Coordinates of C-alpha atoms in Angstrom, one line a residue:
M1 CA -0.1 -0.4 0.0
V2 CA 1.4 3.3 -0.8
I3 CA 0.7 5.8 1.6
E4 CA 1.2 9.6 0.7
K5 CA 4.2 10.9 2.3
Q6 CA 2.6 14.1 4.4
Y7 CA -0.1 11.7 6.4
Q8 CA 3.5 9.5 6.9
Q9 CA 5.1 12.5 8.9
L10 CA 1.6 13.4 10.2
V11 CA 1.4 10.3 11.7
G12 CA 4.8 9.7 13.0
R13 CA 4.7 13.5 14.6
L14 CA 1.5 12.3 16.1
L15 CA 3.2 9.4 17.5
G16 CA 5.4 11.6 19.7
Q17 CA 2.8 13.8 21.2
I18 CA 0.5 10.3 22.0
K19 CA 3.8 9.2 24.1
S20 CA 4.4 12.1 25.7
G21 CA 1.1 12.3 27.0
F22 CA 0.1 15.7 25.8
D23 CA -3.4 16.4 24.6
T24 CA -3.7 17.0 21.0
S25 CA -5.9 18.1 18.0
V26 CA -5.2 17.4 14.4
I27 CA -6.6 20.0 12.7
G28 CA -7.7 20.7 8.7
M29 CA -10.1 22.2 6.0
Y30 CA -13.2 19.7 5.6
D31 CA -12.0 16.5 3.0
C32 CA -8.6 17.1 4.0
G33 CA -7.6 13.7 4.4
K34 CA -8.6 14.2 8.1
N35 CA -10.8 10.8 8.0
Y36 CA -8.2 9.0 6.5
T37 CA -5.0 9.9 8.5
Y38 CA -7.0 8.7 11.3
D39 CA -7.7 5.6 9.7
L40 CA -3.5 5.4 9.3
I41 CA -3.6 5.5 13.0
P42 CA -3.8 1.6 13.5
K43 CA -1.7 0.6 10.5
L44 CA 1.1 3.0 11.3
I45 CA 0.6 3.0 15.2
P46 CA 0.1 -0.6 16.1
G47 CA 0.2 -0.1 19.9
V48 CA 2.6 1.9 22.9
Q49 CA 4.2 0.2 24.9
G50 CA 2.2 1.1 28.9
M51 CA 0.0 2.7 27.0
S52 CA -3.5 1.9 26.1
L53 CA -5.3 3.6 22.7
L54 CA -8.6 3.5 22.7
H55 CA -10.1 4.4 19.4
L56 CA -13.7 6.1 19.7
G57 CA -13.8 6.2 15.8
S58 CA -16.2 9.0 14.0
L59 CA -18.7 10.5 17.0
G60 CA -22.2 12.4 16.5
S61 CA -23.6 14.6 17.2
T62 CA -25.7 13.2 19.8
R63 CA -24.2 12.8 23.4
E64 CA -25.3 9.1 23.5
D65 CA -23.4 8.8 20.7
W66 CA -19.9 9.9 22.3
W67 CA -21.1 7.7 25.6
R68 CA -22.2 4.6 23.8
R69 CA -19.0 4.4 21.9
L70 CA -16.9 4.7 25.2
T71 CA -18.8 2.1 26.7
E72 CA -18.1 -0.1 24.0
E73 CA -14.7 0.1 23.9
L74 CA -14.2 0.2 27.8
G75 CA -16.5 -2.6 28.4
S76 CA -17.6 -0.5 31.2
D77 CA -21.8 1.1 31.4
E78 CA -19.3 3.3 34.0
V79 CA -17.1 5.6 32.0
G80 CA -15.3 7.2 34.3
V81 CA -14.8 4.1 36.6
G82 CA -13.6 2.4 33.5
L83 CA -11.4 4.9 32.2
R84 CA -9.9 4.8 36.1
R85 CA -9.4 1.0 35.8
L86 CA -7.4 1.0 33.2
L87 CA -5.3 4.2 34.5
R88 CA -3.9 2.5 37.7
K89 CA -2.7 0.2 35.2
G90 CA -0.7 2.3 32.8
K91 CA -1.1 5.8 30.2
V92 CA -4.3 5.7 28.6
C93 CA -5.1 8.1 24.8
L94 CA -8.2 8.4 23.5
L95 CA -7.9 8.8 20.2
I96 CA -11.3 10.8 18.6
N97 CA -12.5 11.5 15.0
Q98 CA -15.0 14.7 15.3
G99 CA -17.8 14.9 13.2
Y100 CA -18.6 17.8 10.9
M101 CA -20.0 20.4 12.8
V102 CA -20.3 18.0 15.8
L103 CA -19.8 19.5 19.3
I104 CA -18.4 17.7 21.8
P105 CA -20.7 17.1 25.1
E106 CA -19.9 19.3 27.8
D107 CA -20.0 17.0 30.4
F108 CA -17.5 15.2 28.2
L109 CA -15.2 18.0 28.7
T110 CA -16.1 17.5 32.5
L111 CA -14.7 14.0 32.8
W112 CA -11.2 15.0 31.0
K113 CA -10.8 17.5 33.1
E114 CA -11.2 15.4 36.0
L115 CA -8.9 12.6 35.0
K116 CA -6.3 15.3 33.3
E117 CA -6.0 16.7 37.0
E118 CA -6.8 13.5 38.6
F119 CA -3.9 11.4 36.4
G120 CA -1.9 14.1 34.7
Q121 CA 0.1 13.0 31.2
R122 CA -0.9 9.4 32.4
F123 CA -4.2 10.1 30.6
S124 CA -3.9 12.4 26.9
V125 CA -6.7 12.7 24.1
V126 CA -6.0 13.2 20.7
F127 CA -8.6 15.2 18.3
F128 CA -9.1 14.7 14.9
A129 CA -11.2 17.8 13.6
N130 CA -12.2 20.4 10.9
T131 CA -11.4 23.9 11.4
H132 CA -14.6 24.2 12.8
I133 CA -13.3 23.7 15.5
L134 CA -11.6 26.9 16.2
N135 CA -15.2 29.1 16.5
D136 CA -17.2 26.3 18.4
Q137 CA -19.1 27.9 21.5
Y138 CA -20.4 26.1 24.6
E139 CA -21.4 27.1 27.9
N140 CA -18.3 26.8 29.7
Q141 CA -15.8 28.3 27.0
D142 CA -13.5 28.5 29.4
L143 CA -13.4 25.1 29.8
Y144 CA -13.0 24.4 26.4
I145 CA -10.6 27.0 25.7
D146 CA -8.1 25.4 28.1
L147 CA -8.6 21.8 27.0
V148 CA -9.6 22.1 23.5
L149 CA -8.0 25.3 22.2
K150 CA -5.1 25.6 24.5
A151 CA -3.8 21.1 23.3
E152 CA -0.9 20.5 21.1
R153 CA -1.8 21.5 17.6
L154 CA -0.7 19.3 14.4
T155 CA -2.1 20.8 10.6
I156 CA -3.6 18.8 8.0
L157 CA -2.5 20.7 5.2
P158 CA -3.7 20.5 1.3
L159 CA -1.0 17.7 -0.6
D160 CA 1.3 18.3 -2.3
R161 CA 1.8 17.7 -6.1
Q162 CA 3.5 14.6 -6.0
D163 CA 1.1 13.6 -2.8
T164 CA -2.0 14.3 -5.3
D165 CA -0.8 12.4 -7.6
I166 CA -0.6 9.6 -5.8
T167 CA -4.4 10.1 -4.4
L168 CA -5.2 10.5 -8.0
R169 CA -3.8 7.3 -8.6
M170 CA -5.6 5.6 -5.8
Y171 CA -9.0 6.8 -7.4
E172 CA -7.9 5.4 -11.0
A173 CA -7.4 1.8 -9.0
R174 CA -10.9 1.8 -7.3
Y175 CA -12.6 3.3 -9.9
G176 CA -11.1 1.3 -13.0
S177 CA -10.4 4.4 -15.3
K178 CA -6.8 6.2 -15.5
V179 CA -6.8 9.8 -16.4
R180 CA -5.6 11.2 -20.0
K181 CA -2.2 12.4 -19.6
D182 CA -3.0 15.8 -20.8
L183 CA -5.9 16.3 -18.7
R184 CA -3.8 14.8 -14.7
E185 CA -2.3 18.3 -14.4
R186 CA -5.6 20.3 -14.6
I187 CA -7.1 18.2 -12.4
S188 CA -4.4 17.8 -9.9
S189 CA -3.7 21.4 -10.1
D190 CA -7.3 22.9 -9.7
S191 CA -8.2 20.3 -6.8
G192 CA -5.6 22.5 -4.7
G193 CA -4.1 19.2 -2.8
N194 CA -7.6 18.6 -1.2
P195 CA -8.5 14.7 -2.0
G196 CA -12.3 15.4 -1.6
I197 CA -12.3 18.2 -4.3
L198 CA -9.8 15.5 -6.4
K199 CA -12.5 12.9 -6.4
S200 CA -15.2 15.2 -7.0
L201 CA -13.2 16.3 -10.3
Y202 CA -11.7 13.0 -11.0
M203 CA -15.8 11.8 -11.4
Q204 CA -16.7 14.5 -13.3
Y205 CA -13.5 13.6 -15.8
L206 CA -15.2 9.7 -15.6
D207 CA -18.5 11.0 -17.5
D208 CA -17.3 11.4 -21.0
N209 CA -13.5 11.1 -20.4
Y210 CA -12.9 14.7 -21.3
I211 CA -13.0 18.2 -19.4
E212 CA -13.8 21.6 -21.2
N213 CA -15.5 23.5 -18.2
W214 CA -16.0 22.3 -14.8
N215 CA -19.5 21.7 -13.4
V216 CA -19.5 23.5 -10.4
S217 CA -23.1 22.9 -9.7
D218 CA -22.9 19.0 -9.9
S219 CA -23.9 17.4 -6.6
R220 CA -20.4 15.5 -5.9
L221 CA -18.6 18.8 -6.3
V222 CA -21.0 21.3 -4.5
Y223 CA -21.4 19.0 -1.6
R224 CA -18.0 19.2 -0.6
L225 CA -17.4 23.3 -1.8
D226 CA -20.4 24.1 0.4
R227 CA -19.6 22.2 3.6
L228 CA -15.8 23.5 2.8
T229 CA -17.1 27.0 2.9
R230 CA -19.7 26.9 5.7
E231 CA -16.6 26.2 8.3
L232 CA -15.5 30.0 7.4
S233 CA -16.7 32.7 8.5
D234 CA -18.1 35.6 5.7
M235 CA -14.9 37.5 6.0
E236 CA -12.5 34.5 5.0
N237 CA -14.7 34.0 2.2
R238 CA -14.2 37.4 1.1
V239 CA -10.7 37.2 1.2
L240 CA -10.5 34.0 -0.7
V241 CA -12.2 35.9 -3.9
G242 CA -10.0 38.7 -3.3
Q243 CA -12.8 40.9 -1.8
S244 CA -11.4 42.1 1.8
Q245 CA -7.2 42.2 2.3
D246 CA -8.4 41.6 6.4
D247 CA -5.2 40.3 8.0
E248 CA -6.1 38.2 10.8
S249 CA -8.3 36.4 8.5
R250 CA -5.5 36.0 5.9
L251 CA -2.8 34.3 8.8
F252 CA -5.6 32.2 9.6
L253 CA -6.5 30.7 6.0
K254 CA -2.4 30.9 4.8
K255 CA -1.9 28.9 8.5
Y256 CA -4.9 25.9 7.4
G257 CA -3.8 25.8 3.7
Y258 CA -7.1 27.5 2.2
L259 CA -4.4 30.7 1.1
T260 CA -1.3 29.7 -0.6
E261 CA 2.3 31.3 0.0
D262 CA 1.4 33.5 -2.7
G263 CA -2.2 34.7 -1.0
E264 CA -4.2 33.1 -3.8
C265 CA -7.5 31.0 -2.7
F266 CA -5.8 27.2 -2.8
A267 CA -7.9 25.6 -5.3
P268 CA -9.3 27.5 -8.4
V269 CA -12.3 25.5 -8.9
L270 CA -13.2 26.7 -5.0
K271 CA -12.6 30.3 -5.8
H272 CA -14.8 30.1 -9.2
Y273 CA -17.5 28.4 -7.0
L274 CA -17.5 31.7 -4.7
E275 CA -17.1 33.9 -7.3
I276 CA -20.4 32.8 -8.8
G277 CA -22.0 32.5 -5.4
S278 CA -21.1 36.3 -5.4
Q279 CA -22.0 37.0 -8.3
K280 CA -25.9 35.6 -7.8
G281 CA -25.8 37.9 -4.3
A282 CA -25.8 34.4 -2.4
G283 CA -26.0 34.7 1.2
L284 CA -25.7 38.4 2.7
L285 CA -22.6 39.4 4.0
L286 CA -22.9 40.2 7.7
D287 CA -21.0 43.8 8.7
D288 CA -17.4 43.4 10.4
C289 CA -18.7 43.4 14.0
L290 CA -21.4 40.7 13.5
S291 CA -18.9 38.4 11.7
K292 CA -16.3 38.8 14.6
L293 CA -19.2 38.4 17.1
L294 CA -20.8 35.0 15.8
T295 CA -19.6 31.5 15.0
V296 CA -19.8 29.7 11.9
S297 CA -22.9 28.3 12.7
E298 CA -24.6 31.1 14.4
K299 CA -23.9 33.3 11.5
K300 CA -25.8 30.5 9.2
I301 CA -28.5 31.0 11.4
Y302 CA -28.5 34.4 11.3
L303 CA -28.3 34.8 7.9
R304 CA -31.0 32.2 6.8
L305 CA -33.0 33.9 9.9
G306 CA -32.4 37.7 7.8
N307 CA -33.7 36.4 5.0
N308 CA -36.6 35.6 6.0
L309 CA -37.4 38.3 8.6
S310 CA -40.9 37.7 10.7
K311 CA -41.1 34.2 9.1
I312 CA -40.8 31.0 11.0
L313 CA -38.3 28.5 10.4
T314 CA -39.1 24.9 11.6
R315 CA -36.2 23.7 13.7
E316 CA -35.8 21.1 10.6
Q317 CA -34.9 23.7 9.0
I318 CA -32.5 25.2 11.0
A319 CA -30.9 22.1 11.4
E320 CA -30.6 21.1 7.9
E321 CA -28.7 24.8 7.5
I322 CA -26.3 23.7 10.2
W323 CA -25.7 20.1 9.0
G324 CA -27.0 20.0 5.7
S325 CA -28.6 17.6 3.5
D326 CA -28.0 14.8 6.1
W327 CA -28.7 16.1 8.7
F328 CA -31.0 13.8 10.5
T329 CA -28.3 11.7 10.7
K330 CA -26.9 14.4 13.1
F331 CA -29.3 15.9 14.9
S332 CA -29.1 16.7 18.3
D333 CA -31.8 18.7 20.6
W334 CA -29.1 19.8 22.8
A335 CA -27.0 21.2 20.2
L336 CA -29.4 23.1 18.2
D337 CA -30.7 24.1 21.8
Q338 CA -27.2 25.2 22.6
L339 CA -27.0 27.1 19.5
M340 CA -29.9 29.3 19.4
S341 CA -29.6 30.0 23.4
Q342 CA -26.1 31.2 22.3
L343 CA -27.3 33.5 19.4
R344 CA -30.4 34.8 21.2
R345 CA -27.7 36.0 24.3
K346 CA -25.5 38.0 21.1
L347 CA -27.7 39.8 19.5
A348 CA -29.5 41.0 22.5
S349 CA -26.0 42.2 23.6
K350 CA -26.0 44.4 20.8
Q351 CA -28.3 46.9 18.8
G352 CA -30.2 47.1 15.8
Y353 CA -29.6 43.8 14.7
G354 CA -33.1 42.0 15.7
E355 CA -34.6 39.9 18.5
L356 CA -34.6 36.4 18.0
I357 CA -38.0 35.2 18.9
T358 CA -38.8 31.1 19.8
K359 CA -42.8 30.3 18.9
R360 CA -43.8 27.1 21.2
G361 CA -44.4 24.0 19.3
E362 CA -43.6 25.8 15.8
G363 CA -39.9 26.8 15.6
Y364 CA -37.7 30.5 15.3
Y365 CA -37.9 33.8 13.6
L366 CA -35.8 37.3 13.3
E367 CA -37.7 40.4 14.3
K368 CA -36.4 43.7 13.6

């Protein structure tokens, strides 16, 4: 099995973090190879002497899903008791692949803090997550910052050209069709080294073995591009298409690979997608104050409500705005309640942005 060099090196660095007992967040843009890298760990790190590695896999949005996976892995209904039993025997590291736009249950954060205080670096947590994790809001934000945002951080960047070619060859082997030599460079370049975008472009190529112009409305591609841009703030998306030069946004986008060293959007097809959306007037642009105040998920909700003033939106409609078309597989009443409560408080703290109203049994609407 040929593995991309970048992912091998990343897992190698992660091994050092695991051995040290440091909590670590492994973060990258949507479809950056996060899931693939997480799945490589058992192959490249079969074990660490004196340590129990607990692979919790991809966790859903509900509190119940998190605790069910923990009890299954520990073989104990009492998660705290099961973990303490293992910790008395040696080190324990939890490896978690956090789902798209999924919030961490706060009682898990509380248990994490308790075990850290009790056992120190004998207990550690490794989170694989997309960049939304840097903007998520919690009831106990200080606890989240201390445990997650202050953890050691490894970044998953877009692949270089050599590794992109390895990934493309994997797709060719899987689907049994090679890309014409004169089009390989274009597919690789336009994907920007994002494995998900690369796959979508390859699938378009398979339709007729020729490419004149990419179809950015193709469901296989737009699904990925939409999720990728949803994780970014309005200001950050404006920077990607050259509509803003905001320094803070540019630093963030460069750090996580959205911008190249030359300051260009990393994937030409993504820039084209954003430009088309801008020309169509898609979405209401937030002012700088609100853009900095709200999280990514809160912005989505506010924009949807703002474009439908005084119109009631159901919880299901709002859930789809947050989690996408397959929201029902990730829906969490708790997470949605948290988001709406936080949004209401933030809007109430500023004048001129409207009031979030709850219509019991029906949904929510924005009144200005």
